[in-house]
CSV table of C-alpha atoms in Angstrom, one decimal:
chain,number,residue,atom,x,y,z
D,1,UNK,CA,-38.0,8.8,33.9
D,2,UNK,CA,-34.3,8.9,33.1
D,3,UNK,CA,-34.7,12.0,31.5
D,4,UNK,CA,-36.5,13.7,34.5
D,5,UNK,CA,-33.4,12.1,36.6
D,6,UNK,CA,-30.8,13.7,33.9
D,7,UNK,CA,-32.8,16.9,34.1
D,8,UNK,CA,-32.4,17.1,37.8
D,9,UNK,CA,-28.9,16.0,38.2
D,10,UNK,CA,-27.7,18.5,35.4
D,11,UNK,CA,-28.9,21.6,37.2
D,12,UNK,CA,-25.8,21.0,40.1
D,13,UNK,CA,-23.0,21.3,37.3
D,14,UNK,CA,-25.1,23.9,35.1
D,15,UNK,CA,-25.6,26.3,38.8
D,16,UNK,CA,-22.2,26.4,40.1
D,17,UNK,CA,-21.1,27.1,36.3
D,18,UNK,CA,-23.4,30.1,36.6
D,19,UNK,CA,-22.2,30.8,40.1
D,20,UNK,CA,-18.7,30.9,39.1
D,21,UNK,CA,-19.5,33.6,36.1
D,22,UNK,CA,-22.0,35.1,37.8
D,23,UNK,CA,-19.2,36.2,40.5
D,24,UNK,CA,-16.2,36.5,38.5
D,25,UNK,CA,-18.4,39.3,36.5
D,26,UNK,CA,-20.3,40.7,39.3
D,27,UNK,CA,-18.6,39.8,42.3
D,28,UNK,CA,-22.3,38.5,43.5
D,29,UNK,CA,-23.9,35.0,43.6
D,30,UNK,CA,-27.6,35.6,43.9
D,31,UNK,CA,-29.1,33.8,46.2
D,32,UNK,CA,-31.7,32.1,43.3
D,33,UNK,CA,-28.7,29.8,42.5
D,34,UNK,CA,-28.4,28.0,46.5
D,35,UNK,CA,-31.9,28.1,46.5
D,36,UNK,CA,-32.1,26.4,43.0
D,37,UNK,CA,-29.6,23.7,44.2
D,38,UNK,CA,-31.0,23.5,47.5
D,39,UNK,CA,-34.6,22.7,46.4
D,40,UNK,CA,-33.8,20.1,43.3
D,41,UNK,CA,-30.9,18.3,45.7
D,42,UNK,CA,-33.9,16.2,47.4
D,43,UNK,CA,-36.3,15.7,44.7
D,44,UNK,CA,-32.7,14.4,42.8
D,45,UNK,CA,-31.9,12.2,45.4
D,46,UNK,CA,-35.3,11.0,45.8
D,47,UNK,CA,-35.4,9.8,42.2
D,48,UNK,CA,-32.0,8.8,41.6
D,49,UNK,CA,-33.1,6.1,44.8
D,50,UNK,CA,-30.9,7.4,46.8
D,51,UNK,CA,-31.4,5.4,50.6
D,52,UNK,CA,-32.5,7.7,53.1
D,53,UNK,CA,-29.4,7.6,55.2
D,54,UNK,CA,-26.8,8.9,52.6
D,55,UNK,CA,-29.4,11.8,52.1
D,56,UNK,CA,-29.1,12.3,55.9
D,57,UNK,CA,-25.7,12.5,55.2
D,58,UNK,CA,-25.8,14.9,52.3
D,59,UNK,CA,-27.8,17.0,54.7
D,60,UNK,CA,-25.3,16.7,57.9
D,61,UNK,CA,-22.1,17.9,55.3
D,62,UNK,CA,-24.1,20.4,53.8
D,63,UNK,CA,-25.3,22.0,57.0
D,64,UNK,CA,-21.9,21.4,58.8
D,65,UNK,CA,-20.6,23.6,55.4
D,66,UNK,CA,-22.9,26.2,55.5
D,67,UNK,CA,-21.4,26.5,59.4
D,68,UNK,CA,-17.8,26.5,58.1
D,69,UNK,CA,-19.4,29.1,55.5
D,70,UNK,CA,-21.0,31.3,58.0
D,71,UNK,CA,-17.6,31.6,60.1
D,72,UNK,CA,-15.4,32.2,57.2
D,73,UNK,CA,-17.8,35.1,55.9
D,74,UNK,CA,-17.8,36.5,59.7
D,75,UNK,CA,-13.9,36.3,59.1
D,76,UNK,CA,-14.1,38.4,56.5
D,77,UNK,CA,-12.5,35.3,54.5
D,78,UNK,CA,-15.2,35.0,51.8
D,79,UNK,CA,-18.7,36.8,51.0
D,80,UNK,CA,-21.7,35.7,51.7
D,81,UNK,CA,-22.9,34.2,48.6
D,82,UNK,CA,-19.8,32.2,48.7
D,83,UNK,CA,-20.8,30.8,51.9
D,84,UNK,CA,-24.2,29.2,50.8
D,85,UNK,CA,-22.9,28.2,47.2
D,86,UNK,CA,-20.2,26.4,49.4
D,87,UNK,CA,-23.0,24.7,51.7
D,88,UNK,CA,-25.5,24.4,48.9
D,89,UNK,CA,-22.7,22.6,46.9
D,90,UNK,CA,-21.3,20.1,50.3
D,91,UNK,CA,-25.2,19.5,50.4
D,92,UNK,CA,-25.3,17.9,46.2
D,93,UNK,CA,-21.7,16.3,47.1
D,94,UNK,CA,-22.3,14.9,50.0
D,95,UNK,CA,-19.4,12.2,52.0
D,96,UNK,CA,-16.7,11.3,51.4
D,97,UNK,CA,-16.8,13.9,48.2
D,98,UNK,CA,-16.6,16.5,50.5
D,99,UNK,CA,-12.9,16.2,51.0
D,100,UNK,CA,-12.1,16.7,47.3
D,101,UNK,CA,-14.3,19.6,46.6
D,102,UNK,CA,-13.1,20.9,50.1
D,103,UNK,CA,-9.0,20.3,48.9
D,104,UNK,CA,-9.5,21.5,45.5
D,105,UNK,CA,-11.4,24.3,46.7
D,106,UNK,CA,-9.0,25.1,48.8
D,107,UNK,CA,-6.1,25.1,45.9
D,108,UNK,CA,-8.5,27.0,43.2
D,109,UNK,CA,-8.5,29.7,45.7
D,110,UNK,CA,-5.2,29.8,46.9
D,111,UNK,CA,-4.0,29.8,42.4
D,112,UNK,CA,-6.9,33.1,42.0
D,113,UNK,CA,-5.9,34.7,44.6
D,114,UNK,CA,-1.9,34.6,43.1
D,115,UNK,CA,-2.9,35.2,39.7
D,116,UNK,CA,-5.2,38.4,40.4
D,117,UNK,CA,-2.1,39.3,42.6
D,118,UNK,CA,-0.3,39.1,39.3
D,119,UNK,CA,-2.8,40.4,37.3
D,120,UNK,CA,-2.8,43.5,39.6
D,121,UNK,CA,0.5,44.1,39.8
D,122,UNK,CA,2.0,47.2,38.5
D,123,UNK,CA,3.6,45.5,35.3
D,124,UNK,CA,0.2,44.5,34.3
D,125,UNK,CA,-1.9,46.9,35.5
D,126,UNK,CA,-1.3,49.2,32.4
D,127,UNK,CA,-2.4,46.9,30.0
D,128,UNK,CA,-6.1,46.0,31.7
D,129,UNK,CA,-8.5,47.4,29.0
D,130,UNK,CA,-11.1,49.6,30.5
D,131,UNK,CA,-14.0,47.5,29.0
D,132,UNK,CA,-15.3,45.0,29.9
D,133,UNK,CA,-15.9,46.7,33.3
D,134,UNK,CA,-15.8,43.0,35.0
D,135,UNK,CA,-12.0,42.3,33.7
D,136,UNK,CA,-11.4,46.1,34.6
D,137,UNK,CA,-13.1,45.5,38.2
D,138,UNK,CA,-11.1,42.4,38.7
D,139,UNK,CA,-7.7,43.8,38.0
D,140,UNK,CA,-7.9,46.6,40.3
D,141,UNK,CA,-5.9,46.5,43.5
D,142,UNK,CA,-7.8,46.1,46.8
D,143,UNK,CA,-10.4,44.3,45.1
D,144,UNK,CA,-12.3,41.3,46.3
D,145,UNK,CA,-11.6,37.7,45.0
D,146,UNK,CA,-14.6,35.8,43.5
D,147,UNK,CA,-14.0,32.9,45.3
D,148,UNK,CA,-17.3,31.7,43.6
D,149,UNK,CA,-15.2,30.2,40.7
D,150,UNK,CA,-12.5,28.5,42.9
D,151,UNK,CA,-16.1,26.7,44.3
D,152,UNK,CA,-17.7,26.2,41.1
D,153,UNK,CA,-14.3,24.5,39.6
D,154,UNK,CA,-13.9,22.4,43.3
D,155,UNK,CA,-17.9,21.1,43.0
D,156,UNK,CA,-17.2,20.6,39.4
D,157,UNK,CA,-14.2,18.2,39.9
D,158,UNK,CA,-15.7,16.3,42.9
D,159,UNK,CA,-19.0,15.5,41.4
D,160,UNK,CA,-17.9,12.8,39.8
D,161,UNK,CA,-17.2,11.1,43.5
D,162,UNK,CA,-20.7,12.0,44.9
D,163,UNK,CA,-23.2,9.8,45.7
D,164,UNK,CA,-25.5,11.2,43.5
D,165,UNK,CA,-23.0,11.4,40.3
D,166,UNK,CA,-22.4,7.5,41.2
D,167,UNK,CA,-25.6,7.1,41.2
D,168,UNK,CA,-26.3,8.8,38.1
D,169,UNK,CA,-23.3,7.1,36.5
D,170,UNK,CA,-25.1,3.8,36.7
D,171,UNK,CA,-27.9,5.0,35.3
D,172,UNK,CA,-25.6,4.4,32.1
């Protein structure tokens, strides 16, 4: 059983990992990876014997993120796979983890966005190899930022304080 519950509760940290590479190459998140978090957050919690109201919970902040998410991408702040790997992340994290992964977010966006401003200034520009295409791609001025990664590294560092990484914790 515990390795059943591992399984599960590794496949948050190993998604957003792929999230954050798969948009830092691609500037994409496909939408497999929200749907994988989505659909393995219950059966997770389920195991894990998480009580039916902190699941409630998980679902409220998730759902309440995927809001915040929607508005942002009709902003023009962030794409749209940003927007559900944010709420399929707030669902895993749940409250009061929310407020980390929401702050650090918030910073590992706000540091990207200044270093691919340095990365594309006009000092630097000159020394972007051509190849790979993605570090070509992401050095080029008007670009978008792959806010995926400031996600990934914001769920990464507030899993810890979840319920379900408690939870898993003192399975150990």
């Amino acid at each position: 059983m515990a390795l059943i519950q591992s399984a599960l509760v590794f496949v948050f940290p190993a998604m957003v990992i792929v999230a954050g590479l798969k948009d830092l190459t691609s500037y994409t998140i496909p939408n497999w990876i929200s749907l994988v978090l989505i659909g393995t957050f219950f059966p997770a919690a389920l195991l894990l014997g998480l009580p039916p109201e902190a699941i409630g919970v998980s679902a409220a902040v998730g759902v309440a993120a995927l809001l915040g998410g929607m508005v942002m991408f009709a902003l023009g702040w962030i794409g749209g796979g940003d927007a559900k790997l944010f709420a399929a992340s707030a669902l895993w994290l749940g409250w009061p983890a929310f407020v980390p992964f929401l702050l650090i977010t918030c910073v590992m966006g706000g540091a990207l966005a200044v270093a691919l401003l340095f990365l594309r200034s006009n000092q630097l520009q000159a020394f972007v190899p051509s190849n790979p295409r993605w570090l070509f791609r992401l050095a080029t001025k008007g670009e978008n930022v792959p806010y995926g990664v400031a996600i990934a590294v914001g769920a990464l560092a507030a899993f810890s304080t979840s319920t379900l990484g408690v939870a898993f914790a003192g399975l150990f």
